[in-house]
mmCIF file of C-alpha atoms and ligand atoms in Angstrom:
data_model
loop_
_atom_site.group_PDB
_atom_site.id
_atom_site.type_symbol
_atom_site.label_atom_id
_atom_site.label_comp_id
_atom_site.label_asym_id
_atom_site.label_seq_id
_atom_site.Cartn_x
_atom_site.Cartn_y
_atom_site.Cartn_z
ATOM 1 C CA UNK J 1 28.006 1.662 -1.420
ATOM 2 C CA UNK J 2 26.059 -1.343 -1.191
ATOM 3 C CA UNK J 3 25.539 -1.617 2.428
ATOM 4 C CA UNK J 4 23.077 0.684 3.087
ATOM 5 C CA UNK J 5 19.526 -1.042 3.708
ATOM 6 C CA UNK J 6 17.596 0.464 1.119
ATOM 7 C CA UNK J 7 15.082 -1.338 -1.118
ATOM 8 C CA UNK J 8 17.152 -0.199 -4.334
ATOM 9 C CA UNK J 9 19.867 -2.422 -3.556
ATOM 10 C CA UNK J 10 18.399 -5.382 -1.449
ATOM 11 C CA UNK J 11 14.979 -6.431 -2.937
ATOM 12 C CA UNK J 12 14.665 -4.997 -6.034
ATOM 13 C CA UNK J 13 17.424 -5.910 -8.010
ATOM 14 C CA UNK J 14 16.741 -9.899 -6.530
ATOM 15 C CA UNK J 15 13.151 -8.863 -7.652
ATOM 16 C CA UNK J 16 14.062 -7.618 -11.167
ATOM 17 C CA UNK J 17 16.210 -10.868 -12.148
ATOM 18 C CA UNK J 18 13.048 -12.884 -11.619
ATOM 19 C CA UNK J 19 12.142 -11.119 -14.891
ATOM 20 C CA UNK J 20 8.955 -10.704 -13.372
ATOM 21 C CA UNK J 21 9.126 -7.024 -12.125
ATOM 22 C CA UNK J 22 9.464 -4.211 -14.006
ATOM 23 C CA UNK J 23 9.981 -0.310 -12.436
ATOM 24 C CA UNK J 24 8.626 2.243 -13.608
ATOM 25 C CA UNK J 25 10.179 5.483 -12.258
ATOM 26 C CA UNK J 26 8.932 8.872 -12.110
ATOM 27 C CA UNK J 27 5.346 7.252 -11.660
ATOM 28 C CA UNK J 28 2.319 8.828 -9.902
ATOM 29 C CA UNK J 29 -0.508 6.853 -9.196
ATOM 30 C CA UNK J 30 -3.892 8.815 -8.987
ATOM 31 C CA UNK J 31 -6.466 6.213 -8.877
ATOM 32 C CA UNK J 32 -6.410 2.779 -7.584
ATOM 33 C CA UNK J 33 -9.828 1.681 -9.401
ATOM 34 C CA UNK J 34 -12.422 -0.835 -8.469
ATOM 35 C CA UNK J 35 -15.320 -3.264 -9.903
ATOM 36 C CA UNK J 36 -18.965 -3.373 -9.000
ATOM 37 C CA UNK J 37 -17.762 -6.647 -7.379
ATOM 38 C CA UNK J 38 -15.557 -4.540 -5.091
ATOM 39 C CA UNK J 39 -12.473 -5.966 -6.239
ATOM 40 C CA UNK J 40 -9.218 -3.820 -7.325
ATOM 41 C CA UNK J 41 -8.929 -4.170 -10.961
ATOM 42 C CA UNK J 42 -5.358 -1.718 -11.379
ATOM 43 C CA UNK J 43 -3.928 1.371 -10.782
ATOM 44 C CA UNK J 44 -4.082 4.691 -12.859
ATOM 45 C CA UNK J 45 -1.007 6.979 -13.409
ATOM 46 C CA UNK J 46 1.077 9.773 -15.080
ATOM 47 C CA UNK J 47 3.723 8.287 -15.925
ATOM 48 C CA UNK J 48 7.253 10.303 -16.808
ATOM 49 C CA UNK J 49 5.854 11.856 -19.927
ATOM 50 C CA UNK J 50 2.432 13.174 -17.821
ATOM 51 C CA UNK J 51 0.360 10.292 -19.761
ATOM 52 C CA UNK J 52 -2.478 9.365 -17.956
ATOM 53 C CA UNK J 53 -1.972 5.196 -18.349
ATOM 54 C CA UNK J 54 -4.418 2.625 -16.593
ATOM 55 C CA UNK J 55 -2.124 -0.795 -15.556
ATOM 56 C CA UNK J 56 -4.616 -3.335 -15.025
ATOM 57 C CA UNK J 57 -3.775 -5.891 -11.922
ATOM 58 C CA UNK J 58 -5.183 -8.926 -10.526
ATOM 59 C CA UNK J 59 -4.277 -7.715 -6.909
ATOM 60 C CA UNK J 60 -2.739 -4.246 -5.472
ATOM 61 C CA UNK J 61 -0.340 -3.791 -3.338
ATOM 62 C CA UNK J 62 0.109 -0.367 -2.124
ATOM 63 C CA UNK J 63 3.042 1.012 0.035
ATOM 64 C CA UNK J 64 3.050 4.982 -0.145
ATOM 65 C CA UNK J 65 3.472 5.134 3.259
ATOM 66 C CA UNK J 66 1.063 6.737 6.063
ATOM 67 C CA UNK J 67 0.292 10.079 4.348
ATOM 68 C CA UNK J 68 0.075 9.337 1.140
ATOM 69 C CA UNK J 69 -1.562 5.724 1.200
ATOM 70 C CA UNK J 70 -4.580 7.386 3.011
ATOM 71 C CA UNK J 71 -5.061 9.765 0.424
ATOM 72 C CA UNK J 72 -4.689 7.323 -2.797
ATOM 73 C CA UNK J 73 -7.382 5.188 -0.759
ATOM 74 C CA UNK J 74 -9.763 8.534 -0.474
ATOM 75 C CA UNK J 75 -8.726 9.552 -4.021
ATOM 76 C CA UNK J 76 -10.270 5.854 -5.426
ATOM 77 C CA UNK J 77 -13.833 6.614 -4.563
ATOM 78 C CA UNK J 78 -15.906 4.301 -6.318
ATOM 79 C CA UNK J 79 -20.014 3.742 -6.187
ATOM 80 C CA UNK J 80 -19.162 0.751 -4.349
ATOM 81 C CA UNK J 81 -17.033 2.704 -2.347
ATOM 82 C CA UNK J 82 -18.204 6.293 -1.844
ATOM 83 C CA UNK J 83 -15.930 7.167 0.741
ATOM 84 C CA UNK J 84 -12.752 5.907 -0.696
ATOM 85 C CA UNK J 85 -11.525 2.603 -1.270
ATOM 86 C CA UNK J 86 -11.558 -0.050 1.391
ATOM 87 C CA UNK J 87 -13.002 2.931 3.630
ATOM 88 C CA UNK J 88 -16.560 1.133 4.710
ATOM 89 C CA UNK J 89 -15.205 1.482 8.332
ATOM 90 C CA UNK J 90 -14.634 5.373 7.643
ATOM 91 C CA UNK J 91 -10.915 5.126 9.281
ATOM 92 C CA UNK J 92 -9.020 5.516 6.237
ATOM 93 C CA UNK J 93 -6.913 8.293 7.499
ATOM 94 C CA UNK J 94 -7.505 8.121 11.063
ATOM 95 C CA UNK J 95 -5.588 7.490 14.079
ATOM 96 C CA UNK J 96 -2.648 8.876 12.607
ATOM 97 C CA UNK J 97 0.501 8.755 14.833
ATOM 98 C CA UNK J 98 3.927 10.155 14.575
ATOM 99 C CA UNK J 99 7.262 9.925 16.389
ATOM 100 C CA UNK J 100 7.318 12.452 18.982
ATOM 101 C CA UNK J 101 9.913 13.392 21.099
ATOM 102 C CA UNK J 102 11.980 16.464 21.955
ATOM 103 C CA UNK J 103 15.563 17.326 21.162
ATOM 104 C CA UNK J 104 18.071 18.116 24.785
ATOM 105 C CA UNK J 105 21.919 18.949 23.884
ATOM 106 C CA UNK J 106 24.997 19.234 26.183
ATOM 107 C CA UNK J 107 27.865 20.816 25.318
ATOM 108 C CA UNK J 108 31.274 19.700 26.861
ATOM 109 C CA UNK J 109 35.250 20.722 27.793
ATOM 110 C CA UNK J 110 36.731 19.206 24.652
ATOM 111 C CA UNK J 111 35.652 18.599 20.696
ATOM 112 C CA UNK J 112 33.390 16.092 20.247
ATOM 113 C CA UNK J 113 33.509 16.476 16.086
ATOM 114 C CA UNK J 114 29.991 15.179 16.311
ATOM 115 C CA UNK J 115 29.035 16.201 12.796
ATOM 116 C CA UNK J 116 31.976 14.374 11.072
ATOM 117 C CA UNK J 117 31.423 11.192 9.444
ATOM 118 C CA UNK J 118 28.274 9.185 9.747
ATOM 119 C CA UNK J 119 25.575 8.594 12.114
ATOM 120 C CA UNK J 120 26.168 5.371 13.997
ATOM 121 C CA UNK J 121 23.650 6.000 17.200
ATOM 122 C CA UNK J 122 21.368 3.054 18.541
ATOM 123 C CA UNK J 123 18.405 3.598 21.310
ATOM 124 C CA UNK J 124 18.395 2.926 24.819
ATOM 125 C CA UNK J 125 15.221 1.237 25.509
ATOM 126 C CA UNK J 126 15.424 1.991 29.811
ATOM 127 C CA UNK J 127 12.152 4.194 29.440
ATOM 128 C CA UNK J 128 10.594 2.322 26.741
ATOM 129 C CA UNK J 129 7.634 0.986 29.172
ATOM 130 C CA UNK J 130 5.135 2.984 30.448
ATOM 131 C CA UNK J 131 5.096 3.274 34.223
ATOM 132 C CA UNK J 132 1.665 3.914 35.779
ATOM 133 C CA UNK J 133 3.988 5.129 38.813
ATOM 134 C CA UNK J 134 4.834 8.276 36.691
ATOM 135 C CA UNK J 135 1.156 9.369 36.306
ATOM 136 C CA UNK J 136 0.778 9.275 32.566
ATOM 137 C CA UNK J 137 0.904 6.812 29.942
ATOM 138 C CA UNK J 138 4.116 6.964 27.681
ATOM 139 C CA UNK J 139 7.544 5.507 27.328
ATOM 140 C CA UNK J 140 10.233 5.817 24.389
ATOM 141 C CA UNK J 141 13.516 5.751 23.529
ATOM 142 C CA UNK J 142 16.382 8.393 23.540
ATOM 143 C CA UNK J 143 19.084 8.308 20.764
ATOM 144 C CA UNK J 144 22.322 10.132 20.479
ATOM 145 C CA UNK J 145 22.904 11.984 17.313
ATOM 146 C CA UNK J 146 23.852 15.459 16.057
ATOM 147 C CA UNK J 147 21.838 15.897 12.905
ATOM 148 C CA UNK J 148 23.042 19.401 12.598
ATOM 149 C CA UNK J 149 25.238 21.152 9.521
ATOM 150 C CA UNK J 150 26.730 24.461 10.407
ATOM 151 C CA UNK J 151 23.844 26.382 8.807
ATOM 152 C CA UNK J 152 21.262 24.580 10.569
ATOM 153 C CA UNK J 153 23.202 24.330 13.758
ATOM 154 C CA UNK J 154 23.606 28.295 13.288
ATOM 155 C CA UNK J 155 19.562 28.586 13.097
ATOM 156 C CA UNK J 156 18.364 26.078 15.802
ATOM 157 C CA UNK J 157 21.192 24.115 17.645
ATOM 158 C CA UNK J 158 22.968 26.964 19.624
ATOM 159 C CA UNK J 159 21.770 27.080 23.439
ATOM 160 C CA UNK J 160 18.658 29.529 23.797
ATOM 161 C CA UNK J 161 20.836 32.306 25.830
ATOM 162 C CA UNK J 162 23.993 32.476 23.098
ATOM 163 C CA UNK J 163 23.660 36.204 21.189
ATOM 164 C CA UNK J 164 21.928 35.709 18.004
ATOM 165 C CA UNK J 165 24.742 37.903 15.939
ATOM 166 C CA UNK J 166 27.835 39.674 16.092
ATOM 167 C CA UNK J 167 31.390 38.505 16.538
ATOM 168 C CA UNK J 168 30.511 36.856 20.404
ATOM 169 C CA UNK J 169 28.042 34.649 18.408
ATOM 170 C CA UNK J 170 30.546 34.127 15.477
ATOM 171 C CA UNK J 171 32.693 32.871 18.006
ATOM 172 C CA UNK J 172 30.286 30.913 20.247
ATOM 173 C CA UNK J 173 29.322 29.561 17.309
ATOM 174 C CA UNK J 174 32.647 27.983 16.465
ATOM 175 C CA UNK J 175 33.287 26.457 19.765
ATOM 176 C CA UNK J 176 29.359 25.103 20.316
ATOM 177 C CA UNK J 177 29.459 23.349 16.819
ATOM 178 C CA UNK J 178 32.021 21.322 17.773
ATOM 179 C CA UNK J 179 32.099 20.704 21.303
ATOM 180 C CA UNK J 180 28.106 19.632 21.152
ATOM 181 C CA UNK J 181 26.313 16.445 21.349
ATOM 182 C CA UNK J 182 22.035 15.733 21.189
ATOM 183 C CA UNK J 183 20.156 13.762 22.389
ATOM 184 C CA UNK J 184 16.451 12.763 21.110
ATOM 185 C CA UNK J 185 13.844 10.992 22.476
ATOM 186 C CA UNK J 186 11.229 8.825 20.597
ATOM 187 C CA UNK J 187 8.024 8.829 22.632
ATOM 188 C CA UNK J 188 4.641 7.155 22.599
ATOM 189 C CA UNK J 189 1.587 9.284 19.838
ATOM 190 C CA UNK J 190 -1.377 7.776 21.517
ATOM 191 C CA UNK J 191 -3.644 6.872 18.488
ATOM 192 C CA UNK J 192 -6.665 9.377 18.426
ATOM 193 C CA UNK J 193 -9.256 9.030 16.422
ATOM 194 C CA UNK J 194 -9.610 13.063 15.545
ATOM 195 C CA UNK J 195 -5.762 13.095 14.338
ATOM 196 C CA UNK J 196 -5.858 12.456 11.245
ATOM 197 C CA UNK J 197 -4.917 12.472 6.938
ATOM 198 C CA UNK J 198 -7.902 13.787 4.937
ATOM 199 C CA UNK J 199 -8.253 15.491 1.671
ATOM 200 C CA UNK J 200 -8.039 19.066 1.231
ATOM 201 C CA UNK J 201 -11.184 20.869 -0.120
ATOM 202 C CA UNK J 202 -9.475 24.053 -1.046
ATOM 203 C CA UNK J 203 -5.238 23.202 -2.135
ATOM 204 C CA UNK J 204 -5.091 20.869 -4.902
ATOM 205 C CA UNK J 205 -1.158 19.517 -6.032
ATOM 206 C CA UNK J 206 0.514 20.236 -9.007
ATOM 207 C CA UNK J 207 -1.691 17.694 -10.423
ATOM 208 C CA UNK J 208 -4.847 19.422 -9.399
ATOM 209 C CA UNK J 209 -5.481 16.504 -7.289
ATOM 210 C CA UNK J 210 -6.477 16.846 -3.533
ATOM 211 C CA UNK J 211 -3.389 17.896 -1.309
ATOM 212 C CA UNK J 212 -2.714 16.326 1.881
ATOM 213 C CA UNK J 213 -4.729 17.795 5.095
ATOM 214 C CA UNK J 214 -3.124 17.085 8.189
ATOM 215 C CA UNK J 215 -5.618 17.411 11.291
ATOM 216 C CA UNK J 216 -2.843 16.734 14.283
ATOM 217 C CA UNK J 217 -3.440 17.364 18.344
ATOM 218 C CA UNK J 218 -0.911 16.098 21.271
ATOM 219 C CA UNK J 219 -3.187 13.945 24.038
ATOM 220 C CA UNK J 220 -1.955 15.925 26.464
ATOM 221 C CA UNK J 221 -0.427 12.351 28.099
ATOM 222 C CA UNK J 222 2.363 12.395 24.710
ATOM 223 C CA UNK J 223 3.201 15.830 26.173
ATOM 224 C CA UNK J 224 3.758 14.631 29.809
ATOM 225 C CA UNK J 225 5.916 11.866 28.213
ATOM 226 C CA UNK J 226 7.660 14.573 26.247
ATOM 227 C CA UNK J 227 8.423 16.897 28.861
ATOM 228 C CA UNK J 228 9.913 13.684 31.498
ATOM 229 C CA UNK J 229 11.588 12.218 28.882
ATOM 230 C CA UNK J 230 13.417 15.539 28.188
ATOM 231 C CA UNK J 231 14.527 15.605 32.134
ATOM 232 C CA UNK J 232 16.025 12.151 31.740
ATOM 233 C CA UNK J 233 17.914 13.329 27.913
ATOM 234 C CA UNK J 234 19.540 15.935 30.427
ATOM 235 C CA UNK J 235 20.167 13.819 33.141
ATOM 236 C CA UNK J 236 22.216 11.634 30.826
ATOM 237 C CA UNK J 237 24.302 14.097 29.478
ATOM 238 C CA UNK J 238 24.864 15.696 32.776
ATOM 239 C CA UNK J 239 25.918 12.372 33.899
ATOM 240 C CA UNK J 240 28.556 12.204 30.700
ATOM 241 C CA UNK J 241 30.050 15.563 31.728
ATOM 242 C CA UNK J 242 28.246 18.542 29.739
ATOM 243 C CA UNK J 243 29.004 21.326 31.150
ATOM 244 C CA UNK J 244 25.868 23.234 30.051
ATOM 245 C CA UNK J 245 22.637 21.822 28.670
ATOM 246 C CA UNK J 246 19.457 22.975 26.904
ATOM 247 C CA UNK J 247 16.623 21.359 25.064
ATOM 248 C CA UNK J 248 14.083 22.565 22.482
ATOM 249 C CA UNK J 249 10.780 23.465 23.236
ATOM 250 C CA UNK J 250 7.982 20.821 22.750
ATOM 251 C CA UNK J 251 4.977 22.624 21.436
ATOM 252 C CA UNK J 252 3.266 22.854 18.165
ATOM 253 C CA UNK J 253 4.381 23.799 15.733
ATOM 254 C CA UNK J 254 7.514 24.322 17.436
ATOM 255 C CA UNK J 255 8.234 21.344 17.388
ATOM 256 C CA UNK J 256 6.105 19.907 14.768
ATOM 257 C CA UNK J 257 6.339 15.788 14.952
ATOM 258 C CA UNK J 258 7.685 14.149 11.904
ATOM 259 C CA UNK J 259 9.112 11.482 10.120
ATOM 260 C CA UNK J 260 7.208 8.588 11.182
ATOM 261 C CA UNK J 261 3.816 8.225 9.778
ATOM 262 C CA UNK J 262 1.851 5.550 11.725
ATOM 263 C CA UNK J 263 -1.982 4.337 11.982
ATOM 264 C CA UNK J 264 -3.755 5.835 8.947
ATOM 265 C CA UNK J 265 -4.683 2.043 7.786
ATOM 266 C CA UNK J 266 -4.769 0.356 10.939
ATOM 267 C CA UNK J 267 -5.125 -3.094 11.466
ATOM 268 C CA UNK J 268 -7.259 -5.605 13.242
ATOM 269 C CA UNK J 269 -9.724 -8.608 13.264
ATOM 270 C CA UNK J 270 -13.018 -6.562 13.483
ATOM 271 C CA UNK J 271 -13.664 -4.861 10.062
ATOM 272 C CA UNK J 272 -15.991 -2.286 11.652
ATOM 273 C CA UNK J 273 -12.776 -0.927 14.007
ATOM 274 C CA UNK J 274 -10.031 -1.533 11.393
ATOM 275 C CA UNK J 275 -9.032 -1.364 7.791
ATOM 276 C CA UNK J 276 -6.684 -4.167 6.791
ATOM 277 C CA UNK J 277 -7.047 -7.748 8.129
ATOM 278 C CA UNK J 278 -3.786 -9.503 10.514
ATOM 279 C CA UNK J 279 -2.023 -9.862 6.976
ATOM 280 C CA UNK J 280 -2.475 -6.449 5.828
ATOM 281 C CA UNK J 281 -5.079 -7.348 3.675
ATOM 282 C CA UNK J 282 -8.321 -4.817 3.063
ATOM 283 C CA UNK J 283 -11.453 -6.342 5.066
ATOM 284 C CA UNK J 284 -13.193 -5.211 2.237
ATOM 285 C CA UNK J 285 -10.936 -5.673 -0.718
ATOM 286 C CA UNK J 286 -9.894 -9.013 -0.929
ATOM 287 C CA UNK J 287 -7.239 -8.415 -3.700
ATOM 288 C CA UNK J 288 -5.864 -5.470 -2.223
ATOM 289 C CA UNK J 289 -2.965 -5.467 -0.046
ATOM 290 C CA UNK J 290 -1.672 -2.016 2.541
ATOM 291 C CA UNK J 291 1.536 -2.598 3.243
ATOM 292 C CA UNK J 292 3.301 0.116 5.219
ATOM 293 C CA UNK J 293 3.227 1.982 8.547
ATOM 294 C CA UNK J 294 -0.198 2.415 8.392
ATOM 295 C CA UNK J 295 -1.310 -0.230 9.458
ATOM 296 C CA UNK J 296 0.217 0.471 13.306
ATOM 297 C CA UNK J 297 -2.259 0.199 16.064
ATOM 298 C CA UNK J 298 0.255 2.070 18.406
ATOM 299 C CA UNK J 299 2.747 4.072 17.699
ATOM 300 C CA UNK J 300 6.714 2.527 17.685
ATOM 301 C CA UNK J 301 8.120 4.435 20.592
ATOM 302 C CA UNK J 302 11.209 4.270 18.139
ATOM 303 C CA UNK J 303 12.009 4.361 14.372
ATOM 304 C CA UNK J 304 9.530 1.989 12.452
ATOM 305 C CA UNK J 305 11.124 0.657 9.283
ATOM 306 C CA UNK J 306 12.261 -2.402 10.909
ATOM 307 C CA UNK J 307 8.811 -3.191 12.074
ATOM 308 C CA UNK J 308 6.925 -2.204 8.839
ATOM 309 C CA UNK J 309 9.642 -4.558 6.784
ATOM 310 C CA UNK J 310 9.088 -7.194 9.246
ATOM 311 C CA UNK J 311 4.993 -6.884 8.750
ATOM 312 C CA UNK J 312 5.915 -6.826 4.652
ATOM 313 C CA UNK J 313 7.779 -10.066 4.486
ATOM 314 C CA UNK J 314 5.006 -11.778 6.537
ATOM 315 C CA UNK J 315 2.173 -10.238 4.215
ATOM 316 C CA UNK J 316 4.125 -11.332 1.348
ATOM 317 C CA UNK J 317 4.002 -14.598 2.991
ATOM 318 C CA UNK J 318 0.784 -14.527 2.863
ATOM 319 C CA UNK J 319 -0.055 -13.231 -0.272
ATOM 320 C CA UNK J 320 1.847 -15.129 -2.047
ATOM 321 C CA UNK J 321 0.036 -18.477 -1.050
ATOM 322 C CA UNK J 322 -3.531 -16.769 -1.344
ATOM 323 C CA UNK J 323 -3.339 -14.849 -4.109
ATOM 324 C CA UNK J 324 -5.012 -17.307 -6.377
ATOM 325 C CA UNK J 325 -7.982 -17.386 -3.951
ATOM 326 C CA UNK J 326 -7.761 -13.309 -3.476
ATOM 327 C CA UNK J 327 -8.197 -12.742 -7.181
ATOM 328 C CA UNK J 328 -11.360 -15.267 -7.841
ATOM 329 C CA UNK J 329 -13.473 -14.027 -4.749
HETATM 330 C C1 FAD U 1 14.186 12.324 7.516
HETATM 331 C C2 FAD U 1 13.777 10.914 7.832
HETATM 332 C C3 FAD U 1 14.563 10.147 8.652
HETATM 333 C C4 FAD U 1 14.191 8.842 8.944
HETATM 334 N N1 FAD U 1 15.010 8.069 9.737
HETATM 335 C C5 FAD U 1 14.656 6.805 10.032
HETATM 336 C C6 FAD U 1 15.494 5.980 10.837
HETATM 337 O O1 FAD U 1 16.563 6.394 11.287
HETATM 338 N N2 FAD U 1 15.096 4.726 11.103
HETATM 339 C C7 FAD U 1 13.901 4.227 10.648
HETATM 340 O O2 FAD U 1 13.562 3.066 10.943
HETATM 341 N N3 FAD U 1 13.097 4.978 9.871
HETATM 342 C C8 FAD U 1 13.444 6.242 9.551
HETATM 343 N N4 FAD U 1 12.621 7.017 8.771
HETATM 344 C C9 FAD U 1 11.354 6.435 8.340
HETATM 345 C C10 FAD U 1 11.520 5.577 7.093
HETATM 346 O O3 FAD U 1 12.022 6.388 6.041
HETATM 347 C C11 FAD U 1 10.142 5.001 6.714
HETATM 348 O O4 FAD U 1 9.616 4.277 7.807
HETATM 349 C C12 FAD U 1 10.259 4.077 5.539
HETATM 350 O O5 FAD U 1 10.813 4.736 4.424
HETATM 351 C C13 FAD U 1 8.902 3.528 5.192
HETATM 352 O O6 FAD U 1 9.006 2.728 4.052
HETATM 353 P P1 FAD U 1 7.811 2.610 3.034
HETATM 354 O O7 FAD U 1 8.309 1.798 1.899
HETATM 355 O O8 FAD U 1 6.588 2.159 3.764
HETATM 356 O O9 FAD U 1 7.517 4.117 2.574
HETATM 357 P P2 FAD U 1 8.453 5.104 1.745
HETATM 358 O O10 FAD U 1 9.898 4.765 1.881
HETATM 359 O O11 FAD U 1 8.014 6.494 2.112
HETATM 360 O O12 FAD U 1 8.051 4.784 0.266
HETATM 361 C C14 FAD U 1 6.797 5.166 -0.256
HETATM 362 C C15 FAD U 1 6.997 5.434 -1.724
HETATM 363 O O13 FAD U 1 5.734 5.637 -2.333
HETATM 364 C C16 FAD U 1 5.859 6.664 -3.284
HETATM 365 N N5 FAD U 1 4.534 7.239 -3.512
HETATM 366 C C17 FAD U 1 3.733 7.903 -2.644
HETATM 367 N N6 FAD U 1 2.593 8.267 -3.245
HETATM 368 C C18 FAD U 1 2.658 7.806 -4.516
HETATM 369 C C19 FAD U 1 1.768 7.870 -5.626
HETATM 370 N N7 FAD U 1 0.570 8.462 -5.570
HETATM 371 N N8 FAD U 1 2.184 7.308 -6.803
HETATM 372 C C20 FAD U 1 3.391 6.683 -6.904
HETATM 373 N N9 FAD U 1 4.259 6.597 -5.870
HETATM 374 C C21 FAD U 1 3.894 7.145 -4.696
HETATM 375 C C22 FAD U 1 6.833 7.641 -2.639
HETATM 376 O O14 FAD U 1 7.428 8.464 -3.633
HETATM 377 C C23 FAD U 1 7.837 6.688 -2.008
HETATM 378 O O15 FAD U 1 8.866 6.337 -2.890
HETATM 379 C C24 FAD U 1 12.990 8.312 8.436
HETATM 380 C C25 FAD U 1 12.186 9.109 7.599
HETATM 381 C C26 FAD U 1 12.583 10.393 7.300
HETATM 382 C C27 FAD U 1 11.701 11.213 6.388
#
């Protein structure tokens, strides 16, 4: 039970016997606020009894992750900050970047069982580069996996040509479920300026805060990498013995890109092109740390935790020996 890599049994119970963190579930943090000296001064929240509460902080670290980090930032407008907190470069929200990627499947003679037990996959990295020999930029990774339960395998896993009903599909079905393997690729979101996490002027959440506006494109070099990626998916399972392959289509919102969120806070040196500093810090918040996958300048190629826990430790770092400094200036 304890082996799986989650927070809530790695760091946080090491944190909580320090006796210096407390959790407070069933949160929801509306506000990050700010002084006229354009430091963060806490956070305001509903906490599990719909309270409004204001936790004052000497420094902020926030970690909602690429959606909803942008939109806590635009939430905390401030006179200092009209546009949203540490927003004076007006890219709080831009350049977000997902995992792309399309989905090919092979079925073969004999059961695979691909559904039973759990997912043990890794990613080949052969296409990970781009190539300027294959006329676009892009690159990724392909992982096997069958992410399917008989419902949603019934829905969207069976090949495009099997009859949608009827005892022929009742019995396709049967045989394709288990005889079935995927395989999905993990491709290169070029970061564009225009895709991006805004505030919604009209939908509010159950809160009546802002929702979430997603403004999302393909550069139309993601879908090149998309569609060549999914001829080398097939290739591979060709090569394993399917005896029949298909893939899913790769348009939106067919197949809307998910999971990832990248970019929304990215980083670099140059305040004017960037929102947090090389240790996730806000250029122009000096207590305030973003620490999550929004900081990406390019998108993984692959699944990001690994990276964004790597970039956390090494802010941490940081933080830990400045935050003395961080809270006086
Ligand atoms: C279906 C799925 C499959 C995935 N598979 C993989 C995988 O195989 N490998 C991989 O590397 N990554 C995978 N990911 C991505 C991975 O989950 C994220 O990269 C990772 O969780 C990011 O960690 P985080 O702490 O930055 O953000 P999160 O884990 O998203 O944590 C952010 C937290 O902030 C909270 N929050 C947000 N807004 C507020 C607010 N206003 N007030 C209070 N709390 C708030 C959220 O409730 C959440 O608990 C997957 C994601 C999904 C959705």
């Amino acid at each position: 039970m304890r082996a799986k890599s989650s927070t809530l049994v790695s760091v946080i119970p090491v944190a909580e016997k320090t006796g210096r963190c407390e959790i407070r579930p069933n949160s929801y943090v509306r506000k990050i606020e700010s002084d006229a000296q354009g430091r963060t001064t806490g956070a305001v929240y509903f906490d599990a009894n719909h309270r409004e509460i204001f936790q004052r902080a000497k420094a902020v670290v926030l970690c909602a992750n690429g959606a909803e980090t942008a939109r806590l930032l635009l939430l905390s407008k401030s006179k200092r900050f009209p546009d949203g907190l540490a927003n004076s470069s007006g890219l709080v929200g831009k350049y977000l970047m997902w995992d792309n990627g399309g989905f090919a499947s092979g079925s073969f003679e004999h059961p695979l069982n691909e559904y039973k037990s759990v997912q043990v996959t890794r990613v080949i990295h052969d296409y990970y580069r781009a190539d300027p020999k294959r006329g676009f930029y892009g690159g990724g990774g392909i992982d096997a996996r069958f992410d399917y339960y008989p419902a949603s395998f019934a829905l969207h896993g069976m090949p495009p040509d099997a009859p949608k009903w009827g005892a022929e599909y009742k019995k396709m079905l049967g045989t394709y479920f288990t005889h079935t393997m995927g395989l999905l690729a993990h491709t290169s979101s070029l970061a564009q300026m225009r895709n991006s996490i805004s505030l919604d002027p009209d939908v509010k959440d159950s809160w009546g805060l802002p929702a979430i506006r997603v403004t999302f494109d393909y550069h139309p070099d993601d879908v090149a990498t998309m569609q060549w990626m999914l001829t080398k998916q097939v290739e591979i399972l060709e090569a394993a013995g399917a005896k029949k392959t298909w893939t899913t289509g790769i348009s939106l919102p067919e197949m809307m890109p998910s999971r990832h969120l990248m970019g929304t806070c990215r980083m670099g040196d140059d305040p004017k092109q960037s929102v947090v500093d090389r240790h996730n810090r806000a250029h122009d918040v000096a207590n305030l740390w973003i620490v999550d996958g929004s900081s990406f300048v390019t998108s993984a190629r692959q699944q990001p935790t690994a990276t964004i826990q790597a970039l956390a430790y090494r802010a941490a770092d940081f933080a830990g020996r400045n935050v003395r400094d961080a809270v006086k200036r």
